[in-house]
CSV table of C-alpha atoms in Angstrom, one decimal:
chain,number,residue,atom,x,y,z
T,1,UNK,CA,-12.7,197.9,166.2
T,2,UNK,CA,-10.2,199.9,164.6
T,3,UNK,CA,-7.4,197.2,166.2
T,4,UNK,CA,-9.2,194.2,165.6
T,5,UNK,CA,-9.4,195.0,161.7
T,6,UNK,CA,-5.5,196.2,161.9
T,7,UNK,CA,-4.8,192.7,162.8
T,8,UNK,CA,-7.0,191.0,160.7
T,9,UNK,CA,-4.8,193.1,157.7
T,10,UNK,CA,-1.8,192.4,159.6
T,11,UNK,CA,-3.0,188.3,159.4
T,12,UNK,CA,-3.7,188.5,155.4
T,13,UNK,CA,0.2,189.2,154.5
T,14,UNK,CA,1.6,185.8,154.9
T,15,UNK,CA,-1.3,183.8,153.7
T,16,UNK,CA,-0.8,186.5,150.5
T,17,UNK,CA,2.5,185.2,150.4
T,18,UNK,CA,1.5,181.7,151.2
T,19,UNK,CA,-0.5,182.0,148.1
T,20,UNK,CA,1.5,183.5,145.5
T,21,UNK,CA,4.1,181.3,146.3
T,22,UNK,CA,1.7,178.0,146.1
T,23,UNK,CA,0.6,179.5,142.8
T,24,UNK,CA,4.3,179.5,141.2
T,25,UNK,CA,4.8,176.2,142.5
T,26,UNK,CA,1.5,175.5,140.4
T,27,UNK,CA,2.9,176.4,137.4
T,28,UNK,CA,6.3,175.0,138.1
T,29,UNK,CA,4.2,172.3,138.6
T,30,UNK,CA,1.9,172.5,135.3
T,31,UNK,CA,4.9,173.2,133.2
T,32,UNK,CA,6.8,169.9,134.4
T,33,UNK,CA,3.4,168.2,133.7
T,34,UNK,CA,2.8,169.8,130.3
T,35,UNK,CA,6.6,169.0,129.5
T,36,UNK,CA,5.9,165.2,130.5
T,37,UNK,CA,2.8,165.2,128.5
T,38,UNK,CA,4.5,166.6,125.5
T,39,UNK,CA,7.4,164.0,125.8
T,40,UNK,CA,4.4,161.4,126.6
T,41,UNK,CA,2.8,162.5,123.2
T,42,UNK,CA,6.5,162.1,121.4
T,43,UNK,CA,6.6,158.7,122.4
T,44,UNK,CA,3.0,157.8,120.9
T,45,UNK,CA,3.6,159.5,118.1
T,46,UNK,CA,6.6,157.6,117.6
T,47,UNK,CA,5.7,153.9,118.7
T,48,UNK,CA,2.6,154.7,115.6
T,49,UNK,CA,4.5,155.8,113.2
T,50,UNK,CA,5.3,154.1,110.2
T,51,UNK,CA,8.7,152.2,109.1
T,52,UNK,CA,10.3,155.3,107.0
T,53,UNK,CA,9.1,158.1,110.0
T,54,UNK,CA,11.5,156.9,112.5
T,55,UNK,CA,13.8,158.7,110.7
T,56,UNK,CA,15.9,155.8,109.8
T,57,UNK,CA,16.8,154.3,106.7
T,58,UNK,CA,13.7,153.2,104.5
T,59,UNK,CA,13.7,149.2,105.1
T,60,UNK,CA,13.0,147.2,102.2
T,61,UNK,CA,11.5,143.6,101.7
T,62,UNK,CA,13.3,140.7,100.0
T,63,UNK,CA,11.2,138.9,97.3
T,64,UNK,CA,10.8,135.3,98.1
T,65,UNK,CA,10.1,134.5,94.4
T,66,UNK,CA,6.9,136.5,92.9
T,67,UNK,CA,6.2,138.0,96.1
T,68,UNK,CA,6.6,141.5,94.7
T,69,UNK,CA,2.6,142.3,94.8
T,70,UNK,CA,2.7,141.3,98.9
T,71,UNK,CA,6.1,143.4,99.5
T,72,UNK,CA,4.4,146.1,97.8
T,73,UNK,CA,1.0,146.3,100.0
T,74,UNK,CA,3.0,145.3,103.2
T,75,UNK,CA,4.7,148.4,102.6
T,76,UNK,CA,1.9,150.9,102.0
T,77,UNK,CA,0.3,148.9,104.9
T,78,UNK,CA,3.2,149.4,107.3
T,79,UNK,CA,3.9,153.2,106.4
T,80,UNK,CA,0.2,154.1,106.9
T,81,UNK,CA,0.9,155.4,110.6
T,82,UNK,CA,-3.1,154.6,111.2
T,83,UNK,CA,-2.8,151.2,110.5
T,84,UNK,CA,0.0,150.7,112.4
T,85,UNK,CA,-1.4,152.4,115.4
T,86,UNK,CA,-4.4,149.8,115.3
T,87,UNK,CA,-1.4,147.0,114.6
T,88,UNK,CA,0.6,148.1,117.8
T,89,UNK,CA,-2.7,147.8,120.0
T,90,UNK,CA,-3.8,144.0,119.2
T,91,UNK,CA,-3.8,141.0,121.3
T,92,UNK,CA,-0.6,138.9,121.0
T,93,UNK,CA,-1.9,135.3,120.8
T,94,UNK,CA,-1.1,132.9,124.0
T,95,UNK,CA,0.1,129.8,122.5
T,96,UNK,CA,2.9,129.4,119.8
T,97,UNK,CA,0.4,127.7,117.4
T,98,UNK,CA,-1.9,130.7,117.6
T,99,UNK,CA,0.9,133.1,117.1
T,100,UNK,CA,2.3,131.0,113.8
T,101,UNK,CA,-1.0,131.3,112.4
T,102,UNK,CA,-2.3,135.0,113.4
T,103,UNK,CA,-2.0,137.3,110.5
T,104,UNK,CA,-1.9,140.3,112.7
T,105,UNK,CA,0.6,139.7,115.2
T,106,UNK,CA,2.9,138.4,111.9
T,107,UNK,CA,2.7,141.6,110.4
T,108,UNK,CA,3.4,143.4,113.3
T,109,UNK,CA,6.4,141.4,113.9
T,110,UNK,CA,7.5,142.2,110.8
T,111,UNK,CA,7.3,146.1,111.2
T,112,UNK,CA,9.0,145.3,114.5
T,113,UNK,CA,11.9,143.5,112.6
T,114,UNK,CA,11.7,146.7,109.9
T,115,UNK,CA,12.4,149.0,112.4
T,116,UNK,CA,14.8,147.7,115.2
T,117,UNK,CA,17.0,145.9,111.6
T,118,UNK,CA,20.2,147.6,110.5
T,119,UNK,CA,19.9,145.9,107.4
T,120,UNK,CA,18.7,147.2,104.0
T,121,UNK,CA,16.1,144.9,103.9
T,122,UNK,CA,14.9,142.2,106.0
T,123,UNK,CA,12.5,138.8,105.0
T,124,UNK,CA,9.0,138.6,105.0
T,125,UNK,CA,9.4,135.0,105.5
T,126,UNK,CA,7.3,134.5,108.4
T,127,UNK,CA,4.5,136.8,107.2
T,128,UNK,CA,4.4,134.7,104.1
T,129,UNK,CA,4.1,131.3,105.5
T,130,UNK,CA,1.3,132.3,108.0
T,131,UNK,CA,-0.4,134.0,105.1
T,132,UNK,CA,0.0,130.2,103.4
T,133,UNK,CA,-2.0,128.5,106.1
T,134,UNK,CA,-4.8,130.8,105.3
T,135,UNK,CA,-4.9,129.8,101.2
T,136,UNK,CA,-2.9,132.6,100.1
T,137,UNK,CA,-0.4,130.4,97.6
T,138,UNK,CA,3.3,131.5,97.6
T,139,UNK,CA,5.5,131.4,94.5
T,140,UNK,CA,2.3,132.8,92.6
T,141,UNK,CA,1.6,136.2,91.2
T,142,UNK,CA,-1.3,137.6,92.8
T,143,UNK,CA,-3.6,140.7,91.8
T,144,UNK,CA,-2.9,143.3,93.8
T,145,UNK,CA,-6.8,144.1,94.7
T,146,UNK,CA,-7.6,141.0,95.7
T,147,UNK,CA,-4.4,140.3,97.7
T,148,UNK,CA,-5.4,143.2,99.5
T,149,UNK,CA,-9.3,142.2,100.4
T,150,UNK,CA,-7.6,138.9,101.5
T,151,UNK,CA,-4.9,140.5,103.9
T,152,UNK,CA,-7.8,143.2,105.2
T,153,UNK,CA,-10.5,140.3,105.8
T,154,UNK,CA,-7.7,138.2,107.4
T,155,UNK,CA,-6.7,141.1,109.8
T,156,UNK,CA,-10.5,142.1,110.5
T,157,UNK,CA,-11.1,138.5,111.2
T,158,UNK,CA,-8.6,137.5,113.9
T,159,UNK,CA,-8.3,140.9,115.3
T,160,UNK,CA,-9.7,140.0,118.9
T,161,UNK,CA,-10.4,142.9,120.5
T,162,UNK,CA,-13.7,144.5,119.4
T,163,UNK,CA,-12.4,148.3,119.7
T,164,UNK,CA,-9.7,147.6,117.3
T,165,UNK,CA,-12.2,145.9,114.5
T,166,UNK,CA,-14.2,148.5,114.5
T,167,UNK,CA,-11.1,151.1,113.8
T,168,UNK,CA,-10.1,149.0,111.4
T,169,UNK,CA,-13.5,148.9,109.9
T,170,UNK,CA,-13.5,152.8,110.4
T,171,UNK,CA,-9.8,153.4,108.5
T,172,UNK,CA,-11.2,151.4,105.3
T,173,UNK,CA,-14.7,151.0,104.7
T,174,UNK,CA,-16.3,153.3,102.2
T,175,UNK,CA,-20.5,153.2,102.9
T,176,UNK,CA,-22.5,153.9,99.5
T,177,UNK,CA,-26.4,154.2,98.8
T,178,UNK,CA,-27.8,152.7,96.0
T,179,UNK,CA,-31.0,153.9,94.3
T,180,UNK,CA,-33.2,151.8,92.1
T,181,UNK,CA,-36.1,153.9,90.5
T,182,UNK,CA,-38.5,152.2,88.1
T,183,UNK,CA,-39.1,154.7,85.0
T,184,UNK,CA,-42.7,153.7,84.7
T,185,UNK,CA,-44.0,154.5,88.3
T,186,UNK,CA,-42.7,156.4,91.3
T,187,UNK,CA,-41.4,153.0,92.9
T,188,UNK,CA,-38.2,152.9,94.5
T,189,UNK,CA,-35.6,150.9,96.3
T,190,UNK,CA,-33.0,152.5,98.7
T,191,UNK,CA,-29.7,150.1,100.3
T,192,UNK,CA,-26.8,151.1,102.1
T,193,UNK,CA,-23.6,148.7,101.7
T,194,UNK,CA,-20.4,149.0,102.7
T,195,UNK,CA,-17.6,148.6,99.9
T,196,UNK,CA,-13.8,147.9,100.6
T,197,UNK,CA,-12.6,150.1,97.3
T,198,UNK,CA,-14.2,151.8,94.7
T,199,UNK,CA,-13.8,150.2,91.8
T,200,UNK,CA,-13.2,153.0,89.2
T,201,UNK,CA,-14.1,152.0,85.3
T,202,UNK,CA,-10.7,153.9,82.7
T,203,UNK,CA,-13.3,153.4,80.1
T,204,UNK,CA,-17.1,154.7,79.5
T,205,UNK,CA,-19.7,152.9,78.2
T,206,UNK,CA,-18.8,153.6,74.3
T,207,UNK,CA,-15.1,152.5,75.4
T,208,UNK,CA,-14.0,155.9,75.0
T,209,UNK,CA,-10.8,156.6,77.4
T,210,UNK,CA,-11.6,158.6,80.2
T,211,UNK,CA,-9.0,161.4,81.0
T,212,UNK,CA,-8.5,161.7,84.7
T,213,UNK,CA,-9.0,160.1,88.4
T,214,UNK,CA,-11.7,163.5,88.8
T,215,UNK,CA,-13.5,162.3,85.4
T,216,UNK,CA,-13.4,158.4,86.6
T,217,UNK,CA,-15.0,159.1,89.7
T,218,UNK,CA,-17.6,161.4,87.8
T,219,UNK,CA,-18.4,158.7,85.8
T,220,UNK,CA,-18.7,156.1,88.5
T,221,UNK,CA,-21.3,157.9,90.4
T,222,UNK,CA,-23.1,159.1,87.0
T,223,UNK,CA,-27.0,157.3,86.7
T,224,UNK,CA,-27.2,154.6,84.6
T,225,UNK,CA,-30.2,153.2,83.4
T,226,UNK,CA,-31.1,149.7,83.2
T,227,UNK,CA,-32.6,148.5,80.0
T,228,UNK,CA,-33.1,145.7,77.7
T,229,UNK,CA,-31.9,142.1,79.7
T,230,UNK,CA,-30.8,144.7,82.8
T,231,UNK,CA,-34.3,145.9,83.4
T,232,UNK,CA,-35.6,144.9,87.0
T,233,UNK,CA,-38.8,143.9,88.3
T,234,UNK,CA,-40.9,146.4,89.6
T,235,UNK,CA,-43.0,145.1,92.4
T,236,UNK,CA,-45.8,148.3,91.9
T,237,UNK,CA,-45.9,147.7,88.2
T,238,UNK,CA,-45.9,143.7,88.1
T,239,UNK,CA,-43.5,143.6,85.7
T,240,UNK,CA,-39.8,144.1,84.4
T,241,UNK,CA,-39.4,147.4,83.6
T,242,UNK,CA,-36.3,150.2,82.7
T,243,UNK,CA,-35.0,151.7,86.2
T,244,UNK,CA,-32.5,154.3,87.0
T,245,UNK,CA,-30.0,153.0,88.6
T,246,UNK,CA,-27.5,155.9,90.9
T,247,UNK,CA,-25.0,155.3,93.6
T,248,UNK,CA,-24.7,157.9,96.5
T,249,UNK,CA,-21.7,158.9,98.5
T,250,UNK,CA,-22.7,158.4,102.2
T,251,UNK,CA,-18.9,158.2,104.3
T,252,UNK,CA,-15.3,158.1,103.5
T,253,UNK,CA,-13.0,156.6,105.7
T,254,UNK,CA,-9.4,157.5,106.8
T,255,UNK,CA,-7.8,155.0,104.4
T,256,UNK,CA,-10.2,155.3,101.4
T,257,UNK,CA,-9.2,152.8,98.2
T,258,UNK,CA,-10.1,153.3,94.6
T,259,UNK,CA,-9.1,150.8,92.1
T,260,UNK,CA,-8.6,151.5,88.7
T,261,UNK,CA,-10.1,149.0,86.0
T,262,UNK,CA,-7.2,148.7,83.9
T,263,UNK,CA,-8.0,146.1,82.0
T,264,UNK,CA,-11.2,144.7,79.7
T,265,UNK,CA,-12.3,141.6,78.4
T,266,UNK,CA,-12.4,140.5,75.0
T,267,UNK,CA,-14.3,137.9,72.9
T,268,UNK,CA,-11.8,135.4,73.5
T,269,UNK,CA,-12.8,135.5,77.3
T,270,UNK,CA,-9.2,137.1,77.7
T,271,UNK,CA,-8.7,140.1,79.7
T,272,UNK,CA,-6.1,143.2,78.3
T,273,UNK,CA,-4.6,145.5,80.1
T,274,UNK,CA,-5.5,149.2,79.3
T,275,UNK,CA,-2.2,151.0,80.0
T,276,UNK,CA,-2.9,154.5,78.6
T,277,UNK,CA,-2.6,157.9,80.5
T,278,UNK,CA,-4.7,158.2,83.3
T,279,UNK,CA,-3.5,161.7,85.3
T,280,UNK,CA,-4.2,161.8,89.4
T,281,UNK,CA,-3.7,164.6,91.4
T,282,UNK,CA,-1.9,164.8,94.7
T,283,UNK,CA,-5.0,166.8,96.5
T,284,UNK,CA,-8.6,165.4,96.2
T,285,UNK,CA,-11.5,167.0,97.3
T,286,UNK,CA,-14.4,165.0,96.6
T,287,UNK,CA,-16.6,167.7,97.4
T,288,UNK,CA,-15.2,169.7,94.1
T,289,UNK,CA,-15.7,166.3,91.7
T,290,UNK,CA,-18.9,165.0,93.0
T,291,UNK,CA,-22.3,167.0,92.9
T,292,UNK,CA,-25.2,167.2,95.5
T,293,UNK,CA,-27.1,164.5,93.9
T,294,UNK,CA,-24.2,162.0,94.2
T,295,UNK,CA,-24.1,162.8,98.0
T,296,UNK,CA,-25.6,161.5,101.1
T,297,UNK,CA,-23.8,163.3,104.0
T,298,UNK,CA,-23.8,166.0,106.4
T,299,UNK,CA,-21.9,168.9,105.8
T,300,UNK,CA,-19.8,168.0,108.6
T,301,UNK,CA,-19.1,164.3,107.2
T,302,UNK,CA,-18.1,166.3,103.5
T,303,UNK,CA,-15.9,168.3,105.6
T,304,UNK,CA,-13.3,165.4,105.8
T,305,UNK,CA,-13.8,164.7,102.1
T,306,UNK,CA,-9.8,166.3,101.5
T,307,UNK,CA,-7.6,163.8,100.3
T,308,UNK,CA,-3.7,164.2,99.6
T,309,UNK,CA,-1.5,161.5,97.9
T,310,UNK,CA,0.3,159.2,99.9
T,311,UNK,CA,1.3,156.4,98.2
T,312,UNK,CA,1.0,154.3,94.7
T,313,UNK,CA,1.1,150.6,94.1
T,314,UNK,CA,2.0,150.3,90.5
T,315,UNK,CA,2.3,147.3,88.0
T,316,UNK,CA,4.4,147.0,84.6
T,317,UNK,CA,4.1,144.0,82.1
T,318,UNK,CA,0.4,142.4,81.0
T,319,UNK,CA,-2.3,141.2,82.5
T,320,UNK,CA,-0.9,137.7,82.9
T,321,UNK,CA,2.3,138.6,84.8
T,322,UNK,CA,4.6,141.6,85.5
T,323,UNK,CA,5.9,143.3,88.3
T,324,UNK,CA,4.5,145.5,91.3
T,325,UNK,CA,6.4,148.3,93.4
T,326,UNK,CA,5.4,151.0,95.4
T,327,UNK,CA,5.7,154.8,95.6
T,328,UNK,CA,5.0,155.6,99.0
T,329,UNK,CA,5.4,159.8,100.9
T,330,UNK,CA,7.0,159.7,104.2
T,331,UNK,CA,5.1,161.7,106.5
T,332,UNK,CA,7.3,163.1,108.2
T,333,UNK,CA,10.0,164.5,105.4
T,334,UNK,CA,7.3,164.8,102.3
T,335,UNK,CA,10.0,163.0,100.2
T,336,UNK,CA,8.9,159.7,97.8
T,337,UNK,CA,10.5,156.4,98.0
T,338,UNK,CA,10.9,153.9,95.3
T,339,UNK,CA,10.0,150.4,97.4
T,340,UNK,CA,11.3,147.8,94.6
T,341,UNK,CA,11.6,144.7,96.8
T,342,UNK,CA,14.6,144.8,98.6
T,343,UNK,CA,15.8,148.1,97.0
T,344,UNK,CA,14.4,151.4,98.3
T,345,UNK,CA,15.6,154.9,97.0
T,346,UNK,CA,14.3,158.3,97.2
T,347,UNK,CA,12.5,159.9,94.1
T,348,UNK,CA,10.8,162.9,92.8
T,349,UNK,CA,7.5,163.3,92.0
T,350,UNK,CA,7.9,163.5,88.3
T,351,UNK,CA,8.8,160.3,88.9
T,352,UNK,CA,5.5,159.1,90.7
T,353,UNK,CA,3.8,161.0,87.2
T,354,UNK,CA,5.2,157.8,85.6
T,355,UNK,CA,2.3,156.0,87.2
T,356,UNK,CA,-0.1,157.8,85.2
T,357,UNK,CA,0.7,155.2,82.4
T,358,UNK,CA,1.6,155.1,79.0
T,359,UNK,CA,2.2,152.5,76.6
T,360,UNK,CA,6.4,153.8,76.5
T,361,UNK,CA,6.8,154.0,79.8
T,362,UNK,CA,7.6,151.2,82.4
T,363,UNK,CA,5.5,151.3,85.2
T,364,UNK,CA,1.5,151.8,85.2
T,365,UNK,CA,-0.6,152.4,88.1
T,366,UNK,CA,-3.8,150.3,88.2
T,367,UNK,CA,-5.7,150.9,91.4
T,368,UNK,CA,-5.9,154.1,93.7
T,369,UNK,CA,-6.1,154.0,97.6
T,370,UNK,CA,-6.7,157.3,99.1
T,371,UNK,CA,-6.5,157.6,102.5
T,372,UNK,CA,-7.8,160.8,105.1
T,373,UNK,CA,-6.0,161.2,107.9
T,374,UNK,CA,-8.6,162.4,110.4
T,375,UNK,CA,-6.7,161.3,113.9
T,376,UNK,CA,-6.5,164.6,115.9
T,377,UNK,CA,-4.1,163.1,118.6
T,378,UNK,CA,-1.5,163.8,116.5
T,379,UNK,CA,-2.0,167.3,115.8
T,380,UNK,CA,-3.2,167.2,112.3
T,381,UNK,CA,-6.5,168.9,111.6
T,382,UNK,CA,-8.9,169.4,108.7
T,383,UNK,CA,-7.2,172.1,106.7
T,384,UNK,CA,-9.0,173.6,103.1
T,385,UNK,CA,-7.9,171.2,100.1
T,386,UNK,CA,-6.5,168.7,102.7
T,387,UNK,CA,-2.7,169.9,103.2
T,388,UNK,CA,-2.4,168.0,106.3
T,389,UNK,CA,-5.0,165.7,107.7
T,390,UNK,CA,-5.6,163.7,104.5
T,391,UNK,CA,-3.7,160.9,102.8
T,392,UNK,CA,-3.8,158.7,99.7
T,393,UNK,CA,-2.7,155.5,98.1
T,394,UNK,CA,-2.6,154.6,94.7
T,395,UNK,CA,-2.3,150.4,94.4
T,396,UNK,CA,-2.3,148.8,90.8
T,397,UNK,CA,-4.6,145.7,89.4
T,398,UNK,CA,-3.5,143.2,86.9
């Protein structure tokens, strides 16, 4: 017995050696693979990332006459590394006609062009003709908030694979919930909608400036009730009677879009700009402006509700013509670029301040586009006051 066990110990040695030498060629093994997966990870975060994050020079885009408001979202568009991760992703189309007339594959051309160039600036050309065949004029100066509910429905629309529209749909839609309660009974009326921006008033109801982006969103989500030739009909009453009307925050997206109302209509059915000093911050947390009763989430949906500047869109001259540019963040640095058509240079942020507007200054920034980066792949997580998962994007209006 006492031999038998002796070489049943003798026997364990070399499959102890067998082992431990199986186990370092494991981790040999699981260190190549981790080092292939991180060099695997490099290269998606690199074929995503937007024009100015490959580290190259900033690219800008030459202005085919008045095409200053396109240049300006193609930009924001094409630096949002989100967007272009859906962009990279999409179905070329098979025949040449389909390609000449496909938004998407235009545009991602174009970032291709932006990239792989060693020029300063390259020519939307392409871009801008396809974007002709769909009814968006050239030569024309376009509102930068409509311009960019064309270019989304256009991309949503000829996106082919299903996956991609609905990430598209996720990086921009806002969902809201809107409450109707009649002031005589206890009837009311609940909706969800989906909205592309929110379309942020500089002005109360007594046309009294309103002071900050915080105090415009306040005010946008404030109950207003509906009297006089606004009242509604209340179907448990039987007749038109005052309601309450409120609007609830139900989901951001990634890519969230407020546009500021600059402007106002006058008795001459002729719109003016409003141009006075509106202040935005560059963290956002909506959870801090809005209060419980203008929310409809989850705590874990309010979680993601950190925003951090990313980018402004902003418009100098009247409401009848002017000019657009764009402030935009790289990711990767944290330095601001100046995109003014075919010239690009880097700036401060005092210089992005200049947005705010003021009837001295130059530029004024008349819509906001915030957007939340919540894309875990690339290693950014939801951080207190948004310091690394969330972005934003301010865009002007006329």
């Amino acid at each position: 017995m006492g031999q038998r066990s002796g070489c049943q110990e003798r026997s364990k040695k070399p499959e102890l050696a067998l082992s431990e030498t199986m186990e370092a060629e494991t981790e040999v093994r699981n260190n190549d693979e981790e080092t292939k997966e991180a060099k695997a990870k490099n290269q998606r975060l690199i074929s995503v990332f937007g024009v100015a994050d490959l580290k190259n020079e900033a690219i800008g885009l030459y202005n085919l006459g008045l095409s200053c408001c396109l240049n300006s979202l193609l930009q924001v568009f094409l630096m949002n590394i989100h967007f272009t991760g859906i962009l990279r992703r999409i179905a070329v189309p098979s025949s040449h006609v389909q390609r000449k007339n496909s938004v998407p594959y235009q545009m991602l051309l174009l970032l291709e062009k932006m990239q792989c160039g060693k020029c300063k600036a390259v020519s939307p050309t392409d871009l801008a003709c396809c974007l002709s065949l769909h009814r968006v004029k050239l030569f024309v100066q376009h509102d930068a908030a409509q311009l960019f509910l064309t270019l989304w429905n256009l991309l949503k629309k000829q996106m082919k694979k299903p996956e991609l529209v609905e990430e598209l749909r996720d990086l921009y839609t806002i969902c809201i919930q809107e409450h109707l309660a009649c002031q005589k009974c206890s009837f009311e009326v609940k909706s969800n909608s989906t909205m592309l921006t929110l379309p942020l008033p500089v002005l109360d109801a007594n046309s009294h400036r309103l002071k900050t982006l915080e105090e415009s969103l306040q005010y946008f989500f404030h109950p207003e009730e509906l009297t006089g030739q606004n009242m509604c009909f209340c179907q448990q009453c039987g007749r038109k009677t005052t309601f309450l009307q409120s609007m609830k925050l139900v989901r951001l997206p990634q890519t969230l879009t407020l546009h500021l109302k600059r402007f106002c209509f006058e008795r001459s059915s002729h719109s003016r700009k409003l141009s006075h000093c509106l202040p935005f911050p560059q963290e956002l947390d909506f959870n801090e402006v809005l209060t419980e009763n203008q929310c409809q989430a989850d705590d874990s949906e309010k979680a993601t509700w950190q925003y951090e500047l990313f980018a402004v869109v902003a418009h100098s001259g009247s409401s009848s013509c002017g000019h657009y540019c764009a402030y935009i963040r790289s990711l990767t640095e944290c330095k601001w670029y100046c995109f003014n058509d075919s010239h690009v240079c880097q700036v401060s942020w005092d210089d992005v301040k200049c947005t705010y507007g003021h009837a001295s200054l130059y530029w004024y920034a008349n819509i906001s586009l915030f957007f939340p980066d919540a894309a875990l792949d690339f290693g950014m997580r939801v951080a207190k006051r948004g310091k690394t998962n969330v972005l934003a994007w301010i865009l002007p209006g006329v």
